[in-house]
Amino acid sequence: MKRRGQHHRGLAWLVAGGLGVGAATVLSSLFLPHESLWHALAAPQEDGTWQFTTIDDRDVRADGYSVRIHWGEVIAGYDGCNNWGTSDGNMLDNGERIITIDLQECASQPTDEAYWQLTRATATMTLKGSRLLLHDELHRGELRRVEAR
């Protein structure tokens, strides 16, 4: 038989736990406005914004190629001319993802095709210290993390 004090102690722990979850949620929305607390705690180390330094051993730092990785997948980027992003995991019938892009007219660069191949879900992602490597059967890119401002 439970004594009255034990019931109140259990209720107090339940209320304290709920308040703790609420406080964590509020604090994460204040200090991590673009990410959930869960993402901040559990996301892969690859997540973030990365700028290509080389593509197929060519220095592309001046071209500005970049990608945004979220939950270990490339979801957006800059192809040297246009910003682009995926549409919340929506896929075409052939399995390709739907991409929204600025579509400015741009001069073609010799590394454009390789960039687009490296941003596909089929490319392999490897974190090597402070560098990220993206590669597929034909292309290889090396990237550095872009620090948050």
PDB file of N, CA and C in Angstrom, residues 44-100:
ATOM      1  N   PRO A  44      24.681  13.754 -37.742  1.00  0.00           N
ATOM      2  CA  PRO A  44      26.019  13.315 -38.164  1.00  0.00           C
ATOM      3  C   PRO A  44      26.993  14.492 -38.208  1.00  0.00           C
ATOM      4  N   GLN A  45      28.263  14.223 -38.005  1.00  0.00           N
ATOM      5  CA  GLN A  45      29.281  15.277 -38.025  1.00  0.00           C
ATOM      6  C   GLN A  45      29.367  15.964 -39.383  1.00  0.00           C
ATOM      7  N   GLU A  46      28.922  15.304 -40.426  1.00  0.00           N
ATOM      8  CA  GLU A  46      28.992  15.891 -41.770  1.00  0.00           C
ATOM      9  C   GLU A  46      27.992  17.029 -41.958  1.00  0.00           C
ATOM     10  N   ASP A  47      26.966  17.094 -41.129  1.00  0.00           N
ATOM     11  CA  ASP A  47      25.930  18.109 -41.310  1.00  0.00           C
ATOM     12  C   ASP A  47      26.505  19.516 -41.204  1.00  0.00           C
ATOM     13  N   GLY A  48      26.035  20.393 -42.083  1.00  0.00           N
ATOM     14  CA  GLY A  48      26.471  21.780 -42.106  1.00  0.00           C
ATOM     15  C   GLY A  48      26.689  22.236 -43.534  1.00  0.00           C
ATOM     16  N   THR A  49      27.318  23.375 -43.676  1.00  0.00           N
ATOM     17  CA  THR A  49      27.610  23.939 -44.991  1.00  0.00           C
ATOM     18  C   THR A  49      29.085  23.739 -45.294  1.00  0.00           C
ATOM     19  N   TRP A  50      29.356  23.259 -46.504  1.00  0.00           N
ATOM     20  CA  TRP A  50      30.714  22.934 -46.938  1.00  0.00           C
ATOM     21  C   TRP A  50      30.996  23.603 -48.282  1.00  0.00           C
ATOM     22  N   GLN A  51      32.218  24.101 -48.439  1.00  0.00           N
ATOM     23  CA  GLN A  51      32.647  24.689 -49.711  1.00  0.00           C
ATOM     24  C   GLN A  51      33.692  23.786 -50.349  1.00  0.00           C
ATOM     25  N   PHE A  52      33.520  23.548 -51.654  1.00  0.00           N
ATOM     26  CA  PHE A  52      34.493  22.741 -52.396  1.00  0.00           C
ATOM     27  C   PHE A  52      35.810  23.503 -52.503  1.00  0.00           C
ATOM     28  N   THR A  53      36.902  22.796 -52.250  1.00  0.00           N
ATOM     29  CA  THR A  53      38.227  23.355 -52.504  1.00  0.00           C
ATOM     30  C   THR A  53      38.768  22.804 -53.820  1.00  0.00           C
ATOM     31  N   THR A  54      38.491  21.509 -54.082  1.00  0.00           N
ATOM     32  CA  THR A  54      38.890  20.916 -55.365  1.00  0.00           C
ATOM     33  C   THR A  54      37.776  20.008 -55.875  1.00  0.00           C
ATOM     34  N   ILE A  55      37.696  19.913 -57.172  1.00  0.00           N
ATOM     35  CA  ILE A  55      36.862  18.920 -57.848  1.00  0.00           C
ATOM     36  C   ILE A  55      37.743  18.281 -58.897  1.00  0.00           C
ATOM     37  N   ASP A  56      37.876  16.976 -58.839  1.00  0.00           N
ATOM     38  CA  ASP A  56      38.752  16.229 -59.753  1.00  0.00           C
ATOM     39  C   ASP A  56      40.139  16.851 -59.814  1.00  0.00           C
ATOM     40  N   ASP A  57      40.671  17.176 -58.629  1.00  0.00           N
ATOM     41  CA  ASP A  57      42.015  17.750 -58.455  1.00  0.00           C
ATOM     42  C   ASP A  57      42.183  19.144 -59.056  1.00  0.00           C
ATOM     43  N   ARG A  58      41.112  19.813 -59.431  1.00  0.00           N
ATOM     44  CA  ARG A  58      41.179  21.200 -59.907  1.00  0.00           C
ATOM     45  C   ARG A  58      40.787  22.110 -58.757  1.00  0.00           C
ATOM     46  N   ASP A  59      41.532  23.181 -58.551  1.00  0.00           N
ATOM     47  CA  ASP A  59      41.227  24.160 -57.515  1.00  0.00           C
ATOM     48  C   ASP A  59      39.974  24.943 -57.927  1.00  0.00           C
ATOM     49  N   VAL A  60      38.906  24.830 -57.139  1.00  0.00           N
ATOM     50  CA  VAL A  60      37.642  25.504 -57.471  1.00  0.00           C
ATOM     51  C   VAL A  60      37.219  26.489 -56.376  1.00  0.00           C
ATOM     52  N   ARG A  61      38.139  26.871 -55.495  1.00  0.00           N
ATOM     53  CA  ARG A  61      37.785  27.794 -54.402  1.00  0.00           C
ATOM     54  C   ARG A  61      37.215  29.100 -54.922  1.00  0.00           C
ATOM     55  N   ALA A  62      37.731  29.616 -56.015  1.00  0.00           N
ATOM     56  CA  ALA A  62      37.251  30.891 -56.554  1.00  0.00           C
ATOM     57  C   ALA A  62      35.857  30.768 -57.178  1.00  0.00           C
ATOM     58  N   ASP A  63      35.436  29.548 -57.532  1.00  0.00           N
ATOM     59  CA  ASP A  63      34.131  29.346 -58.164  1.00  0.00           C
ATOM     60  C   ASP A  63      32.981  29.335 -57.155  1.00  0.00           C
ATOM     61  N   GLY A  64      33.278  29.069 -55.893  1.00  0.00           N
ATOM     62  CA  GLY A  64      32.261  29.132 -54.849  1.00  0.00           C
ATOM     63  C   GLY A  64      31.327  27.936 -54.737  1.00  0.00           C
ATOM     64  N   TYR A  65      31.646  26.812 -55.375  1.00  0.00           N
ATOM     65  CA  TYR A  65      30.789  25.635 -55.259  1.00  0.00           C
ATOM     66  C   TYR A  65      30.615  25.270 -53.780  1.00  0.00           C
ATOM     67  N   SER A  66      29.387  25.036 -53.363  1.00  0.00           N
ATOM     68  CA  SER A  66      29.148  24.631 -51.977  1.00  0.00           C
ATOM     69  C   SER A  66      27.937  23.712 -51.887  1.00  0.00           C
ATOM     70  N   VAL A  67      27.812  23.053 -50.737  1.00  0.00           N
ATOM     71  CA  VAL A  67      26.653  22.197 -50.459  1.00  0.00           C
ATOM     72  C   VAL A  67      26.238  22.384 -49.009  1.00  0.00           C
ATOM     73  N   ARG A  68      24.980  22.111 -48.754  1.00  0.00           N
ATOM     74  CA  ARG A  68      24.430  22.079 -47.389  1.00  0.00           C
ATOM     75  C   ARG A  68      24.019  20.635 -47.137  1.00  0.00           C
ATOM     76  N   ILE A  69      24.509  20.060 -46.037  1.00  0.00           N
ATOM     77  CA  ILE A  69      24.214  18.675 -45.680  1.00  0.00           C
ATOM     78  C   ILE A  69      23.349  18.665 -44.429  1.00  0.00           C
ATOM     79  N   HIS A  70      22.271  17.884 -44.477  1.00  0.00           N
ATOM     80  CA  HIS A  70      21.353  17.770 -43.343  1.00  0.00           C
ATOM     81  C   HIS A  70      21.002  16.295 -43.161  1.00  0.00           C
ATOM     82  N   TRP A  71      21.212  15.784 -41.959  1.00  0.00           N
ATOM     83  CA  TRP A  71      21.023  14.366 -41.649  1.00  0.00           C
ATOM     84  C   TRP A  71      21.803  13.474 -42.624  1.00  0.00           C
ATOM     85  N   GLY A  72      23.014  13.921 -42.975  1.00  0.00           N
ATOM     86  CA  GLY A  72      23.892  13.108 -43.800  1.00  0.00           C
ATOM     87  C   GLY A  72      23.581  13.098 -45.284  1.00  0.00           C
ATOM     88  N   GLU A  73      22.681  13.984 -45.743  1.00  0.00           N
ATOM     89  CA  GLU A  73      22.335  14.057 -47.159  1.00  0.00           C
ATOM     90  C   GLU A  73      22.528  15.475 -47.684  1.00  0.00           C
ATOM     91  N   VAL A  74      23.027  15.586 -48.910  1.00  0.00           N
ATOM     92  CA  VAL A  74      23.146  16.886 -49.560  1.00  0.00           C
ATOM     93  C   VAL A  74      21.731  17.358 -49.904  1.00  0.00           C
ATOM     94  N   ILE A  75      21.335  18.521 -49.357  1.00  0.00           N
ATOM     95  CA  ILE A  75      19.976  19.017 -49.576  1.00  0.00           C
ATOM     96  C   ILE A  75      19.926  20.355 -50.318  1.00  0.00           C
ATOM     97  N   ALA A  76      21.072  21.038 -50.432  1.00  0.00           N
ATOM     98  CA  ALA A  76      21.090  22.352 -51.086  1.00  0.00           C
ATOM     99  C   ALA A  76      22.524  22.694 -51.439  1.00  0.00           C
ATOM    100  N   GLY A  77      22.681  23.777 -52.188  1.00  0.00           N
ATOM    101  CA  GLY A  77      24.029  24.197 -52.528  1.00  0.00           C
ATOM    102  C   GLY A  77      24.059  25.404 -53.426  1.00  0.00           C
ATOM    103  N   TYR A  78      25.265  25.698 -53.891  1.00  0.00           N
ATOM    104  CA  TYR A  78      25.525  26.782 -54.831  1.00  0.00           C
ATOM    105  C   TYR A  78      26.440  26.199 -55.894  1.00  0.00           C
ATOM    106  N   ASP A  79      26.013  26.270 -57.161  1.00  0.00           N
ATOM    107  CA  ASP A  79      26.762  25.619 -58.243  1.00  0.00           C
ATOM    108  C   ASP A  79      27.740  26.554 -58.950  1.00  0.00           C
ATOM    109  N   GLY A  80      28.104  27.634 -58.287  1.00  0.00           N
ATOM    110  CA  GLY A  80      29.004  28.610 -58.883  1.00  0.00           C
ATOM    111  C   GLY A  80      28.251  29.751 -59.543  1.00  0.00           C
ATOM    112  N   CYS A  81      26.941  29.590 -59.713  1.00  0.00           N
ATOM    113  CA  CYS A  81      26.116  30.606 -60.354  1.00  0.00           C
ATOM    114  C   CYS A  81      24.726  30.689 -59.732  1.00  0.00           C
ATOM    115  N   ASN A  82      24.148  29.555 -59.408  1.00  0.00           N
ATOM    116  CA  ASN A  82      22.783  29.492 -58.886  1.00  0.00           C
ATOM    117  C   ASN A  82      22.718  28.786 -57.539  1.00  0.00           C
ATOM    118  N   ASN A  83      21.848  29.289 -56.673  1.00  0.00           N
ATOM    119  CA  ASN A  83      21.501  28.577 -55.443  1.00  0.00           C
ATOM    120  C   ASN A  83      20.442  27.552 -55.791  1.00  0.00           C
ATOM    121  N   TRP A  84      20.475  26.416 -55.113  1.00  0.00           N
ATOM    122  CA  TRP A  84      19.496  25.359 -55.365  1.00  0.00           C
ATOM    123  C   TRP A  84      19.196  24.629 -54.058  1.00  0.00           C
ATOM    124  N   GLY A  85      18.078  23.918 -54.036  1.00  0.00           N
ATOM    125  CA  GLY A  85      17.717  23.130 -52.865  1.00  0.00           C
ATOM    126  C   GLY A  85      16.707  22.066 -53.232  1.00  0.00           C
ATOM    127  N   THR A  86      16.655  21.033 -52.411  1.00  0.00           N
ATOM    128  CA  THR A  86      15.696  19.956 -52.637  1.00  0.00           C
ATOM    129  C   THR A  86      14.354  20.344 -52.030  1.00  0.00           C
ATOM    130  N   SER A  87      13.320  19.680 -52.481  1.00  0.00           N
ATOM    131  CA  SER A  87      11.962  19.993 -52.051  1.00  0.00           C
ATOM    132  C   SER A  87      11.455  18.949 -51.066  1.00  0.00           C
ATOM    133  N   ASP A  88      11.882  19.037 -49.817  1.00  0.00           N
ATOM    134  CA  ASP A  88      11.373  18.205 -48.720  1.00  0.00           C
ATOM    135  C   ASP A  88      11.269  16.726 -49.053  1.00  0.00           C
ATOM    136  N   GLY A  89      12.252  16.181 -49.722  1.00  0.00           N
ATOM    137  CA  GLY A  89      12.264  14.747 -49.993  1.00  0.00           C
ATOM    138  C   GLY A  89      11.331  14.304 -51.102  1.00  0.00           C
ATOM    139  N   ASN A  90      10.674  15.240 -51.807  1.00  0.00           N
ATOM    140  CA  ASN A  90       9.796  14.854 -52.911  1.00  0.00           C
ATOM    141  C   ASN A  90      10.628  14.260 -54.039  1.00  0.00           C
ATOM    142  N   MET A  91      10.122  13.205 -54.638  1.00  0.00           N
ATOM    143  CA  MET A  91      10.850  12.490 -55.677  1.00  0.00           C
ATOM    144  C   MET A  91      10.011  12.379 -56.941  1.00  0.00           C
ATOM    145  N   LEU A  92      10.695  12.334 -58.060  1.00  0.00           N
ATOM    146  CA  LEU A  92      10.042  12.061 -59.335  1.00  0.00           C
ATOM    147  C   LEU A  92       9.796  10.559 -59.445  1.00  0.00           C
ATOM    148  N   ASP A  93       9.008  10.155 -60.421  1.00  0.00           N
ATOM    149  CA  ASP A  93       8.709   8.736 -60.614  1.00  0.00           C
ATOM    150  C   ASP A  93       9.961   7.884 -60.850  1.00  0.00           C
ATOM    151  N   ASN A  94      11.013   8.483 -61.428  1.00  0.00           N
ATOM    152  CA  ASN A  94      12.235   7.731 -61.708  1.00  0.00           C
ATOM    153  C   ASN A  94      13.184   7.685 -60.506  1.00  0.00           C
ATOM    154  N   GLY A  95      12.759   8.206 -59.350  1.00  0.00           N
ATOM    155  CA  GLY A  95      13.581   8.170 -58.149  1.00  0.00           C
ATOM    156  C   GLY A  95      14.471   9.382 -57.959  1.00  0.00           C
ATOM    157  N   GLU A  96      14.518  10.279 -58.927  1.00  0.00           N
ATOM    158  CA  GLU A  96      15.319  11.495 -58.793  1.00  0.00           C
ATOM    159  C   GLU A  96      14.587  12.477 -57.884  1.00  0.00           C
ATOM    160  N   ARG A  97      15.362  13.253 -57.111  1.00  0.00           N
ATOM    161  CA  ARG A  97      14.746  14.245 -56.232  1.00  0.00           C
ATOM    162  C   ARG A  97      14.364  15.507 -57.012  1.00  0.00           C
ATOM    163  N   ILE A  98      13.383  16.209 -56.510  1.00  0.00           N
ATOM    164  CA  ILE A  98      12.951  17.466 -57.127  1.00  0.00           C
ATOM    165  C   ILE A  98      13.827  18.587 -56.568  1.00  0.00           C
ATOM    166  N   ILE A  99      14.399  19.389 -57.459  1.00  0.00           N
ATOM    167  CA  ILE A  99      15.303  20.464 -57.067  1.00  0.00           C
ATOM    168  C   ILE A  99      14.719  21.797 -57.526  1.00  0.00           C
ATOM    169  N   THR A 100      14.761  22.785 -56.631  1.00  0.00           N
ATOM    170  CA  THR A 100      14.400  24.157 -56.967  1.00  0.00           C
ATOM    171  C   THR A 100      15.706  24.914 -57.157  1.00  0.00           C
TER     172      THR A 100
END
